PDB file of N, CA and C in Angstrom:
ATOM      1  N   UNK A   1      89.811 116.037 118.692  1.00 93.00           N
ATOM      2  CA  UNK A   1      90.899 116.696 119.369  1.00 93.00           C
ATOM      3  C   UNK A   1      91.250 115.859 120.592  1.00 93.00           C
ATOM      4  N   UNK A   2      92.509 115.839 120.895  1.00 93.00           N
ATOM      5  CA  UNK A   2      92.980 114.725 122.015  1.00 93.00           C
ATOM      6  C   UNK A   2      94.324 115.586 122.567  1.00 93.00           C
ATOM      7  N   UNK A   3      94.133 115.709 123.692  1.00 94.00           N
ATOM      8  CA  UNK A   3      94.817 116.887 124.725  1.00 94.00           C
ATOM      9  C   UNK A   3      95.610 115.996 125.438  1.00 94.00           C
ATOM     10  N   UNK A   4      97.141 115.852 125.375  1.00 95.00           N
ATOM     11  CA  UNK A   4      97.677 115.039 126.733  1.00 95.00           C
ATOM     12  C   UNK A   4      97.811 115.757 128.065  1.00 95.00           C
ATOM     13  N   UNK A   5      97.751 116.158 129.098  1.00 94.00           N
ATOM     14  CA  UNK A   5      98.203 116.546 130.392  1.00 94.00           C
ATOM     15  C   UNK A   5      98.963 115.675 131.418  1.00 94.00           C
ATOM     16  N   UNK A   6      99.692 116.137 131.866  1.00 95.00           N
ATOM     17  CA  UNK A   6     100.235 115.610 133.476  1.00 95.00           C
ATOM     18  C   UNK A   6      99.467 116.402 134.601  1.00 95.00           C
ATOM     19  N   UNK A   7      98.447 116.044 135.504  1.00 92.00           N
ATOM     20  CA  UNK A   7      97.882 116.766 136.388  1.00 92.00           C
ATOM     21  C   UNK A   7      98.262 117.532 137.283  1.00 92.00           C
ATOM     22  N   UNK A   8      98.555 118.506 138.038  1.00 93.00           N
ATOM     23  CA  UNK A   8      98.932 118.445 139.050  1.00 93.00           C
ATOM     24  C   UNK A   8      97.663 118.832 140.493  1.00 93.00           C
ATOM     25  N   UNK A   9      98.049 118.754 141.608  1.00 91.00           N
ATOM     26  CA  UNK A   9      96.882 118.131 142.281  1.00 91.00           C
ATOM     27  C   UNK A   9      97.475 117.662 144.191  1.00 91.00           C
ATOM     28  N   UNK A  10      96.937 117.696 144.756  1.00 92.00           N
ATOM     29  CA  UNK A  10      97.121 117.131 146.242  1.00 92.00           C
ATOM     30  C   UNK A  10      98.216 115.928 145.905  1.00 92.00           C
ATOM     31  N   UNK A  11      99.217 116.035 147.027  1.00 92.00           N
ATOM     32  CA  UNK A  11     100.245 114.821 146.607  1.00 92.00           C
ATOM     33  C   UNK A  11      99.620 113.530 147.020  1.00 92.00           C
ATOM     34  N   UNK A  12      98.381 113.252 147.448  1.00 90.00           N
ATOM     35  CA  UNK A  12      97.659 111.599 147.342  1.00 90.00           C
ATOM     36  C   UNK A  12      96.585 111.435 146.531  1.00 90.00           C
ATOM     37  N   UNK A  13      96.352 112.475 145.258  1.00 90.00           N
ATOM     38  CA  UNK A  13      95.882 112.426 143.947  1.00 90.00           C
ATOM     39  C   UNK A  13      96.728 111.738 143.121  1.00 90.00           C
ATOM     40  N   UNK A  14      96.284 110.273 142.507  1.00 91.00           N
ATOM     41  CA  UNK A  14      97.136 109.595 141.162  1.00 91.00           C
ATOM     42  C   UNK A  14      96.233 109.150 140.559  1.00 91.00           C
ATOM     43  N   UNK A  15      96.885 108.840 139.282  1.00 89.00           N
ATOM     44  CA  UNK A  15      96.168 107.565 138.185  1.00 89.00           C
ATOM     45  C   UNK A  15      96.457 108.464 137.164  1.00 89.00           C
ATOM     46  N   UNK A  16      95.252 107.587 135.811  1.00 90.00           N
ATOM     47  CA  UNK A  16      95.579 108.343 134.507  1.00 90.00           C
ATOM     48  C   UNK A  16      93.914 108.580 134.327  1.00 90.00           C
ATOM     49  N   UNK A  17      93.491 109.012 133.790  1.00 92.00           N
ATOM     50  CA  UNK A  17      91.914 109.253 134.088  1.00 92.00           C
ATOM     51  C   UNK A  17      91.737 110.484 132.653  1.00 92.00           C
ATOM     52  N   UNK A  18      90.419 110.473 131.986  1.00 94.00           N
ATOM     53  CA  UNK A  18      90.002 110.723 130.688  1.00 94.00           C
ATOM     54  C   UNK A  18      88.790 111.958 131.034  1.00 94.00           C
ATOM     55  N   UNK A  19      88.771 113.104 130.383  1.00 94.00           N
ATOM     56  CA  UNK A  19      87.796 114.068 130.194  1.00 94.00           C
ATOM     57  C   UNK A  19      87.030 114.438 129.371  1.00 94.00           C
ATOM     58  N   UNK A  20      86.231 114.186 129.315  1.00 94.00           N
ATOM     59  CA  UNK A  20      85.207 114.845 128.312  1.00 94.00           C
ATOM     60  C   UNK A  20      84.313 115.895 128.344  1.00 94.00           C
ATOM     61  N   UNK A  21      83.347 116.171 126.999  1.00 94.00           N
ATOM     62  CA  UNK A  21      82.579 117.584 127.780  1.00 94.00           C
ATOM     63  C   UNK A  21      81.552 116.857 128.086  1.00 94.00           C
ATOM     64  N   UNK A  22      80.568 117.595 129.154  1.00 92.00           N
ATOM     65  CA  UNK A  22      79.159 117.404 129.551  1.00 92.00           C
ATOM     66  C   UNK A  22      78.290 117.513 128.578  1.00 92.00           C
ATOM     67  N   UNK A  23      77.356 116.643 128.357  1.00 90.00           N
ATOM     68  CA  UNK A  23      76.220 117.183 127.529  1.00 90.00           C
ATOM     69  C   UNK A  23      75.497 118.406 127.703  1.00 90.00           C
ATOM     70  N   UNK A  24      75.768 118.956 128.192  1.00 86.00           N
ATOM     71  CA  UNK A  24      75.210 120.286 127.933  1.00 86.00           C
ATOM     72  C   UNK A  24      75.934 121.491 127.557  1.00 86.00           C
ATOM     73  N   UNK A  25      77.244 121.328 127.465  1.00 84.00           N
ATOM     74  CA  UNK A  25      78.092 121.787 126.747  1.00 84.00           C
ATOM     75  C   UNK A  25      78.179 121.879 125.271  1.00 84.00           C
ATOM     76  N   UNK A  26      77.657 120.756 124.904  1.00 85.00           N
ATOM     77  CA  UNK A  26      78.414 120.705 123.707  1.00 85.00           C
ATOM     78  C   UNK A  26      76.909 120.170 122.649  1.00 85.00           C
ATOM     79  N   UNK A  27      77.092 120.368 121.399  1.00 87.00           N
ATOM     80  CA  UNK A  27      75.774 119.412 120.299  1.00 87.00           C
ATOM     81  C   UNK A  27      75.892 118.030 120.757  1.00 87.00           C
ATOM     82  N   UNK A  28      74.789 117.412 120.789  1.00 89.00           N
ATOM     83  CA  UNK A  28      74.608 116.087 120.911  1.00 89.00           C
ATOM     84  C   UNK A  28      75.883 115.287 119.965  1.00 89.00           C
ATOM     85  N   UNK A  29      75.658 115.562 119.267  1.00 91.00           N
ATOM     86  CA  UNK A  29      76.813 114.532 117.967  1.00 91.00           C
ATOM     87  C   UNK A  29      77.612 114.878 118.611  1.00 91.00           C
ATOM     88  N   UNK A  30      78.887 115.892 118.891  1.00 91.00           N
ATOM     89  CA  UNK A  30      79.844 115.675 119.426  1.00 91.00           C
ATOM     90  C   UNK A  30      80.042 114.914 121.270  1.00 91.00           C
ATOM     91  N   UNK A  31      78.839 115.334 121.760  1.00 93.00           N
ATOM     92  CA  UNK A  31      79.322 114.156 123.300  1.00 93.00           C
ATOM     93  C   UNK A  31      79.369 113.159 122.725  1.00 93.00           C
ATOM     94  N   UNK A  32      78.285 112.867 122.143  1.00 93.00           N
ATOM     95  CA  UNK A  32      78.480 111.092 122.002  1.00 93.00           C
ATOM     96  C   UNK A  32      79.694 110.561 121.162  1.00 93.00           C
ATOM     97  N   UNK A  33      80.392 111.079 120.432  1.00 93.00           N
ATOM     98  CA  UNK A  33      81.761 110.984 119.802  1.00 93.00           C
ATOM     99  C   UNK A  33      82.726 111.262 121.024  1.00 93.00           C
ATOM    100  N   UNK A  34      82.538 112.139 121.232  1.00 94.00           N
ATOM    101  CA  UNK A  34      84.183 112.522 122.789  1.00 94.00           C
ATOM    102  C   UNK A  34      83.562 111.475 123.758  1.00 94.00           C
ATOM    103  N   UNK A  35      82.295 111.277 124.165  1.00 94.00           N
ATOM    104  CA  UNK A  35      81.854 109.989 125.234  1.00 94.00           C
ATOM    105  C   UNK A  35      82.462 108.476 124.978  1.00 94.00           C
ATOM    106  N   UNK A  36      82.663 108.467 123.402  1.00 94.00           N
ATOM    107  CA  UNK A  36      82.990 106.849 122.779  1.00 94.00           C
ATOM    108  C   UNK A  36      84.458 106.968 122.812  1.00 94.00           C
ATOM    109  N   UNK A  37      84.799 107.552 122.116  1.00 94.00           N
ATOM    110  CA  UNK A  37      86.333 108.047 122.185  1.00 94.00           C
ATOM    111  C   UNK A  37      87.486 108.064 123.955  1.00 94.00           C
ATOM    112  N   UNK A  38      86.614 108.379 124.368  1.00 94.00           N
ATOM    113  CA  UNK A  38      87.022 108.959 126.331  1.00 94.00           C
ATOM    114  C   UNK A  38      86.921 107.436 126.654  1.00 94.00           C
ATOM    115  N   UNK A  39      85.791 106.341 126.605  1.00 93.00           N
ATOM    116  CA  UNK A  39      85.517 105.245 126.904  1.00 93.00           C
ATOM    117  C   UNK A  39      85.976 104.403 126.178  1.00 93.00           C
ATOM    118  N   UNK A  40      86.184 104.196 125.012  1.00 93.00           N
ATOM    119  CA  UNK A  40      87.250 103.189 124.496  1.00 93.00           C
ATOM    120  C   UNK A  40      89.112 103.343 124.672  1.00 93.00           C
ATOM    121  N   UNK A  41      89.446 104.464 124.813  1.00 93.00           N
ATOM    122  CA  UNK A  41      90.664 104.813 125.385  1.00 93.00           C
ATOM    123  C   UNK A  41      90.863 103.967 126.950  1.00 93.00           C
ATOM    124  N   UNK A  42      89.702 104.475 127.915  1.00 91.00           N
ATOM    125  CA  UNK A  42      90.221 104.028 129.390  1.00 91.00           C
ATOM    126  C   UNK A  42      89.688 102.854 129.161  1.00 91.00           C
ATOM    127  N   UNK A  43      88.650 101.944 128.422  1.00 90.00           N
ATOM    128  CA  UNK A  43      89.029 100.480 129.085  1.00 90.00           C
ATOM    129  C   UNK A  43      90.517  99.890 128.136  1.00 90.00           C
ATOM    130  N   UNK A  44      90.685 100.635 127.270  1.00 91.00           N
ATOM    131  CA  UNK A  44      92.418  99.902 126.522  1.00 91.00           C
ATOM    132  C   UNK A  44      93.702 100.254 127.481  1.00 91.00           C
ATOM    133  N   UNK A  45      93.490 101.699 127.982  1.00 89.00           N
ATOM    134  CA  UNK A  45      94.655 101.437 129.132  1.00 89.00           C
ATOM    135  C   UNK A  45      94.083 101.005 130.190  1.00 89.00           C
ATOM    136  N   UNK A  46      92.999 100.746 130.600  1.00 85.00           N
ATOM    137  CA  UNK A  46      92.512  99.582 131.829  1.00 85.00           C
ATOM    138  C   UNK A  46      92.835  98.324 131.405  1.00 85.00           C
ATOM    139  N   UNK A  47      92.685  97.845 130.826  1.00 78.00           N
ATOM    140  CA  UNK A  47      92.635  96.334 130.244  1.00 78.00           C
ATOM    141  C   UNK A  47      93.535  95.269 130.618  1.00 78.00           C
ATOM    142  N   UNK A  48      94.805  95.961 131.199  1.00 71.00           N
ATOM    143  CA  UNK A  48      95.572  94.800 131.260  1.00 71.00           C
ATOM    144  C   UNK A  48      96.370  94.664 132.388  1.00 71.00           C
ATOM    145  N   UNK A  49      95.965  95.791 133.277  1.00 66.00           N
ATOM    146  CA  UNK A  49      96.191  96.272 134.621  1.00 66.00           C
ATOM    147  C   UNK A  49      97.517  96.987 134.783  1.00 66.00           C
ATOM    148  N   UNK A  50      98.171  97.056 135.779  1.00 66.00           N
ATOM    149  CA  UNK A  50      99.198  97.719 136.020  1.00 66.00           C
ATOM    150  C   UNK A  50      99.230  99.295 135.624  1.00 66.00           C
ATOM    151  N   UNK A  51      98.164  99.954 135.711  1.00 71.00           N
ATOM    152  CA  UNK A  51      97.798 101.081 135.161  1.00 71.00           C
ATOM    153  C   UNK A  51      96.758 101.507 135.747  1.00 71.00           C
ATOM    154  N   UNK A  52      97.277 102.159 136.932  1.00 72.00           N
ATOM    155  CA  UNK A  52      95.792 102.685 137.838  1.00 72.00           C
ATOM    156  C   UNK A  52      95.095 103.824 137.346  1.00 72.00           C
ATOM    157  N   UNK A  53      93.628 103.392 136.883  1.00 75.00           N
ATOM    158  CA  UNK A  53      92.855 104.761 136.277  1.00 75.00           C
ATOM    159  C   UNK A  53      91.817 104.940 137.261  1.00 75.00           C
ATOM    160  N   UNK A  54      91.152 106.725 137.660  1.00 80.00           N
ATOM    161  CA  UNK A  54      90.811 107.063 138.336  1.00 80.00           C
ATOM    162  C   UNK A  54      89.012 107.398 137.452  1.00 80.00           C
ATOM    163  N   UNK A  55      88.522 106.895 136.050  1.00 86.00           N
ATOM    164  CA  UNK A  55      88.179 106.808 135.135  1.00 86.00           C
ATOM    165  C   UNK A  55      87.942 108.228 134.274  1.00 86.00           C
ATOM    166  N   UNK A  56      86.288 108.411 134.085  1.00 91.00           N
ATOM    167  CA  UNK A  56      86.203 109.269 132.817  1.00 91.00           C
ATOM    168  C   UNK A  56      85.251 110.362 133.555  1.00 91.00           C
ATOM    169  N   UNK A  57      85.528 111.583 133.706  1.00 91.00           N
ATOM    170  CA  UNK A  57      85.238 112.571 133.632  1.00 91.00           C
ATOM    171  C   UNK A  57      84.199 113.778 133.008  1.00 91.00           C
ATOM    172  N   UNK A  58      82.936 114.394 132.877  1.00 93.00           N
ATOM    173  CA  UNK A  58      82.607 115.518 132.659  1.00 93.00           C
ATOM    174  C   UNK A  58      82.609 116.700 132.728  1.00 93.00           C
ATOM    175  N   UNK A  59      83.323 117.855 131.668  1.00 92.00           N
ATOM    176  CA  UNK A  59      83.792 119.057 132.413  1.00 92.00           C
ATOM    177  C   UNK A  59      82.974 119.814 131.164  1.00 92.00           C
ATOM    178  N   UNK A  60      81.953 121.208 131.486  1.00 91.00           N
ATOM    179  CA  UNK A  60      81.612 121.943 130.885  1.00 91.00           C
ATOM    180  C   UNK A  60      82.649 123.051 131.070  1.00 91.00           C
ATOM    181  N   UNK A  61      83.539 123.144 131.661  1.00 92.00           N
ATOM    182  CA  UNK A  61      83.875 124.887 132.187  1.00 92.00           C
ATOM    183  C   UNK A  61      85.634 124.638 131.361  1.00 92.00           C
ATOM    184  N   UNK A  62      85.912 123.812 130.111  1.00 90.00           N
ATOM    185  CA  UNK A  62      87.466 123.843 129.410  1.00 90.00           C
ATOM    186  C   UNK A  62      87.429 124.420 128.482  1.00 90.00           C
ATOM    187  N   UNK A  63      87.796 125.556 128.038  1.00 90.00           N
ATOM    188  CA  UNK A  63      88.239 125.868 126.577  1.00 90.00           C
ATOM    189  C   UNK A  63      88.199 124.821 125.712  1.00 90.00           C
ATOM    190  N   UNK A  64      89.084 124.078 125.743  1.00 89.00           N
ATOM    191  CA  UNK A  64      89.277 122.665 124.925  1.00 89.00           C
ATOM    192  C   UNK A  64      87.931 122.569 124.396  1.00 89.00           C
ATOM    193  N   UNK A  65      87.192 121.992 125.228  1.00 90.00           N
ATOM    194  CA  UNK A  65      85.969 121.669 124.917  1.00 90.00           C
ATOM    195  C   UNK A  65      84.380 122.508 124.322  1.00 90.00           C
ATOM    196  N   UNK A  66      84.497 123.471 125.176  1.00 85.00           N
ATOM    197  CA  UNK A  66      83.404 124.324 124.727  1.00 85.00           C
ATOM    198  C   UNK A  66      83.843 125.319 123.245  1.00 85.00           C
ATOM    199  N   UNK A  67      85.055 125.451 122.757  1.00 85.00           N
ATOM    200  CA  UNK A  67      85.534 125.870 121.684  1.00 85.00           C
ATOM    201  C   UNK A  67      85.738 125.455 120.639  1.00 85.00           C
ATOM    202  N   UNK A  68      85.673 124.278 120.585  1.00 87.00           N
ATOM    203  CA  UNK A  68      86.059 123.378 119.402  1.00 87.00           C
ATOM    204  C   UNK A  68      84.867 122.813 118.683  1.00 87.00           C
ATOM    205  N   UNK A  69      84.725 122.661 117.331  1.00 88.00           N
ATOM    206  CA  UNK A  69      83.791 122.174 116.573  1.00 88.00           C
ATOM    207  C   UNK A  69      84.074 121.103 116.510  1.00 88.00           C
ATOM    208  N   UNK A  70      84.781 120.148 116.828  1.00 91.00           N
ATOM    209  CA  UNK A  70      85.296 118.790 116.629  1.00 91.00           C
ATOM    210  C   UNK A  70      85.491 118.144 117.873  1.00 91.00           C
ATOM    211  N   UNK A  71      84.736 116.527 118.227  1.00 92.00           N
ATOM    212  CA  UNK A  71      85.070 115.859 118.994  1.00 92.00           C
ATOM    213  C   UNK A  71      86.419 116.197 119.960  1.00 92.00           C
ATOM    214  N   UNK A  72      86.031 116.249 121.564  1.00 94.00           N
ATOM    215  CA  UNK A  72      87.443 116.369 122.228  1.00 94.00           C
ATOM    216  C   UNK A  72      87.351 115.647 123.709  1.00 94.00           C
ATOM    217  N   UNK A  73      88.627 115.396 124.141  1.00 95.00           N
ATOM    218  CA  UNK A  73      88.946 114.606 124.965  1.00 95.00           C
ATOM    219  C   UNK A  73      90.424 114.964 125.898  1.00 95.00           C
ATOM    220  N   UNK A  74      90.193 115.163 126.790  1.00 95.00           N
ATOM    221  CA  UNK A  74      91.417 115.483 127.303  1.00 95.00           C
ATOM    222  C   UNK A  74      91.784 114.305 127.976  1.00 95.00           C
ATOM    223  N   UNK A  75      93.415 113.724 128.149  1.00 95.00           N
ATOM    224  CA  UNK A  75      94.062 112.473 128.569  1.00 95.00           C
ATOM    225  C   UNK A  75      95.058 112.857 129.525  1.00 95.00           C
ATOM    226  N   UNK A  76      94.407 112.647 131.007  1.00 94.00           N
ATOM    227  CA  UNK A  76      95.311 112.967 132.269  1.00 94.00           C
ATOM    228  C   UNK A  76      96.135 112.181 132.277  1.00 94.00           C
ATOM    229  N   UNK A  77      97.918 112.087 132.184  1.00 95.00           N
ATOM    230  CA  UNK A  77      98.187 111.098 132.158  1.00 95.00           C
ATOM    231  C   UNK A  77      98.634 110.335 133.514  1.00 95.00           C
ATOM    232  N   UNK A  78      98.688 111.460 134.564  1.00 93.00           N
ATOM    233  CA  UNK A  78      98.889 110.670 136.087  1.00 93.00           C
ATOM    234  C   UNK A  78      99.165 112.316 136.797  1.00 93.00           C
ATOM    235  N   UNK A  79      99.753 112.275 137.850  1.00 94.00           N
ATOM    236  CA  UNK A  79      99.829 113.788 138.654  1.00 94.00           C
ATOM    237  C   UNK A  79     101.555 113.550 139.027  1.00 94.00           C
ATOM    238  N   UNK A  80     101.486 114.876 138.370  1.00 95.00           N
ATOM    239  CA  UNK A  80     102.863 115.348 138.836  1.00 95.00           C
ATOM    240  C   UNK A  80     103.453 115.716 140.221  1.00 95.00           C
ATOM    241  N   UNK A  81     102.060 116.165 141.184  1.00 96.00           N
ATOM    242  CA  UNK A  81     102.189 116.190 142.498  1.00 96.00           C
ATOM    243  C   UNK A  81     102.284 114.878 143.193  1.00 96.00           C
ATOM    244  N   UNK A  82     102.300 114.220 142.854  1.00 95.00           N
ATOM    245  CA  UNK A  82     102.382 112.544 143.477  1.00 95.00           C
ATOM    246  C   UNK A  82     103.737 112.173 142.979  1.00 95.00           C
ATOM    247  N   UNK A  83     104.234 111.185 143.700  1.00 96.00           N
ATOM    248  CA  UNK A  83     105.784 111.263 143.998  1.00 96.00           C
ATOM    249  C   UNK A  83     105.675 109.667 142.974  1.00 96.00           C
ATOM    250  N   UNK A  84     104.829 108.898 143.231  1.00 94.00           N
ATOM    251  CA  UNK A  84     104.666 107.645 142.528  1.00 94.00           C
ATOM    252  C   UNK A  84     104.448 107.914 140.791  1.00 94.00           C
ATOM    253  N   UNK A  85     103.413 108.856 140.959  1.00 94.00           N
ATOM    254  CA  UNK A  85     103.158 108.839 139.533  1.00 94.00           C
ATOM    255  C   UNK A  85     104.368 109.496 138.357  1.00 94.00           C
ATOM    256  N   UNK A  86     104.573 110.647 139.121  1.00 96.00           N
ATOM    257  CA  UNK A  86     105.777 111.919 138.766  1.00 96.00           C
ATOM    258  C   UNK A  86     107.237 110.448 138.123  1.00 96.00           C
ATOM    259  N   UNK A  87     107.020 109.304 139.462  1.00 96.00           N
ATOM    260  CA  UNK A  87     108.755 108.493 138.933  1.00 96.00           C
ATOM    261  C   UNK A  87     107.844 108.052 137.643  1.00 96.00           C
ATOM    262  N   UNK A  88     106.696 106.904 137.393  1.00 94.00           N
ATOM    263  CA  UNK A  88     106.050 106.395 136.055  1.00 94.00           C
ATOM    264  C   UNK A  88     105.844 107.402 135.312  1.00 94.00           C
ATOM    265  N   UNK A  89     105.686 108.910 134.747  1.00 95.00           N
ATOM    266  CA  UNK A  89     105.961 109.421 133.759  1.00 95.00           C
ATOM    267  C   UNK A  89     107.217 110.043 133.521  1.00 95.00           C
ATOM    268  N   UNK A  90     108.576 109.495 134.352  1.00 97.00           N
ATOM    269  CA  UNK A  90     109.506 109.802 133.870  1.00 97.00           C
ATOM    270  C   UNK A  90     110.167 108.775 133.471  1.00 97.00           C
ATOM    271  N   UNK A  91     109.150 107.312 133.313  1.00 96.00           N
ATOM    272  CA  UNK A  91     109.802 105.910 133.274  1.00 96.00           C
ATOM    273  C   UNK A  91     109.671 105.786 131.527  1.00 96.00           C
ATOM    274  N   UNK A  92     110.646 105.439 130.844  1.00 97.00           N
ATOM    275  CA  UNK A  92     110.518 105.564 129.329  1.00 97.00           C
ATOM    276  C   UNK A  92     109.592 104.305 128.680  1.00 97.00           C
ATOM    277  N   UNK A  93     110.090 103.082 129.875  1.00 95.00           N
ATOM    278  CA  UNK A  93     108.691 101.974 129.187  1.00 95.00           C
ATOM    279  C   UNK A  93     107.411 101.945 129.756  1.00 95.00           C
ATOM    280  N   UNK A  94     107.713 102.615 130.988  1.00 92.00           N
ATOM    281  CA  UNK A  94     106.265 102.647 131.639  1.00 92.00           C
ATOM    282  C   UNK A  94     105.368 103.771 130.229  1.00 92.00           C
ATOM    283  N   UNK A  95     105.887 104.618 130.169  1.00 94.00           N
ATOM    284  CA  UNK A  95     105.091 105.503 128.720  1.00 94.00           C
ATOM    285  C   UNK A  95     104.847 105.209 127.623  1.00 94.00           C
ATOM    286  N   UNK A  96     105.916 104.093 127.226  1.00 95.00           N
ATOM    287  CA  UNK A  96     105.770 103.393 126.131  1.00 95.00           C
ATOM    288  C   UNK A  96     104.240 102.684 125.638  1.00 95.00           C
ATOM    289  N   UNK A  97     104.223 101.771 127.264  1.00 92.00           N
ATOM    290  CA  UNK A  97     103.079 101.118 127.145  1.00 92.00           C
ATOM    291  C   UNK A  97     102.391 101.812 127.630  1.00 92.00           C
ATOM    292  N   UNK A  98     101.868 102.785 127.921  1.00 93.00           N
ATOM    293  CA  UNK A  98     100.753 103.565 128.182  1.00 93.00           C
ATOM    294  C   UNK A  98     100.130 104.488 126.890  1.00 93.00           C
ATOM    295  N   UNK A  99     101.381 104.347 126.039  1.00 94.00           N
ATOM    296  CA  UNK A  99     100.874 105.188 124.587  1.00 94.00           C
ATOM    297  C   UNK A  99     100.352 104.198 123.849  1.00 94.00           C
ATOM    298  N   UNK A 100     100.932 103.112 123.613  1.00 93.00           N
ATOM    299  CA  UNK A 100     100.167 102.175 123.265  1.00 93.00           C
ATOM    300  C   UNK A 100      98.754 101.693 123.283  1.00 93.00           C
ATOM    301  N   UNK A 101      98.801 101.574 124.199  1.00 92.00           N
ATOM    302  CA  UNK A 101      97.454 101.693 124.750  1.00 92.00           C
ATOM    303  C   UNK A 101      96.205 102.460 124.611  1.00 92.00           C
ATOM    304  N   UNK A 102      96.733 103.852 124.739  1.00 93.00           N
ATOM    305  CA  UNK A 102      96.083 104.496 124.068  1.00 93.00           C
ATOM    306  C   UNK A 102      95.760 104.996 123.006  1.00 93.00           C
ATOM    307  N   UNK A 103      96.698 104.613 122.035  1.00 94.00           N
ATOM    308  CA  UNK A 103      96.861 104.276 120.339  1.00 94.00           C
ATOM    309  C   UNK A 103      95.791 103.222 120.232  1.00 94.00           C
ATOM    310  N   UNK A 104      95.705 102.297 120.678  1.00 92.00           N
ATOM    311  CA  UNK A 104      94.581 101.144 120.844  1.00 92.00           C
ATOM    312  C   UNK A 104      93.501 101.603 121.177  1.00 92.00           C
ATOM    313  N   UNK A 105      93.459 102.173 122.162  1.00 92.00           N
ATOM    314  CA  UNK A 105      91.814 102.962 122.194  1.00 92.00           C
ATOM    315  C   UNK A 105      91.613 103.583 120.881  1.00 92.00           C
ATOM    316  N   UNK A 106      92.134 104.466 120.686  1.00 91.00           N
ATOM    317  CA  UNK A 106      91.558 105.876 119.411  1.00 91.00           C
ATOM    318  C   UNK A 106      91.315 104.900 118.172  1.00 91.00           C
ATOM    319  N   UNK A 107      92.203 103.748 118.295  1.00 90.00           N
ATOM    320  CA  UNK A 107      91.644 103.282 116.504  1.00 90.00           C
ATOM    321  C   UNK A 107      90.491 102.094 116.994  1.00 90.00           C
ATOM    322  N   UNK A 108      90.005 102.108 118.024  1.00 87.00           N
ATOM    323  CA  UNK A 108      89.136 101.228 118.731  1.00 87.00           C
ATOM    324  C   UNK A 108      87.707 102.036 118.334  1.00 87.00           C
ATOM    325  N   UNK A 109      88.196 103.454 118.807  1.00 81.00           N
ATOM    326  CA  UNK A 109      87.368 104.458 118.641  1.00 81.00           C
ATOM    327  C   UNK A 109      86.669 104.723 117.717  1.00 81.00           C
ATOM    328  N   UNK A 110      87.317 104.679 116.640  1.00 74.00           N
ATOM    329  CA  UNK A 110      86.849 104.621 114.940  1.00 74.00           C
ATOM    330  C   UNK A 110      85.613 104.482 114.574  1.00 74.00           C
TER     331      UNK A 110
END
């Protein structure tokens, strides 16, 4: 499962930054799948810069996560309360290449 979000957050909160569940949340087999998955995503949109990530995350307390029988990952894609990030997700190539990217992670992921 792969969740997109726009954050919102203090207006000097930015980046794009990746969630996963805590191990103690979840069966072993699935962290280590949402852990590989969460980590091959942020170094593919890290990789080539111009893409400030704030990195990867542990959250026991998401629906998303504690509900699902299947690998999950939630994908912050920057904060809507930030005036910088808010213009790059309304930029059509700035998203372009950021989906990309993260299309590159998930089959990285594999």
């Amino acid at each position: 499962v792969i969740s997109l979000h726009a954050d919102g957050g203090k207006s000097y909160q930015s980046g794009f930054y990746v969630m996963s569940p805590a191990k103690k949340s979840t069966t072993s087999k699935r962290y280590k799948q949402s852990q590989k998955q969460a980590k091959q995503i942020l170094k593919a949109v890290s990789a080539k810069g111009k893409i400030f990530s704030t990195g990867h995350f542990y959250r026991e307390d998401l629906a998303l996560f504690n509900y699902t029988k299947a690998p999950a990952i939630s994908i912050q894609l920057g904060f809507l309360t930030n005036v910088k990030d808010d213009k790059k997700l309304a930029d059509n190539v700035y998203m372009e290449k950021l989906v990309k990217r993260i299309a590159n992670g998930i089959q990285t992921a594999k």
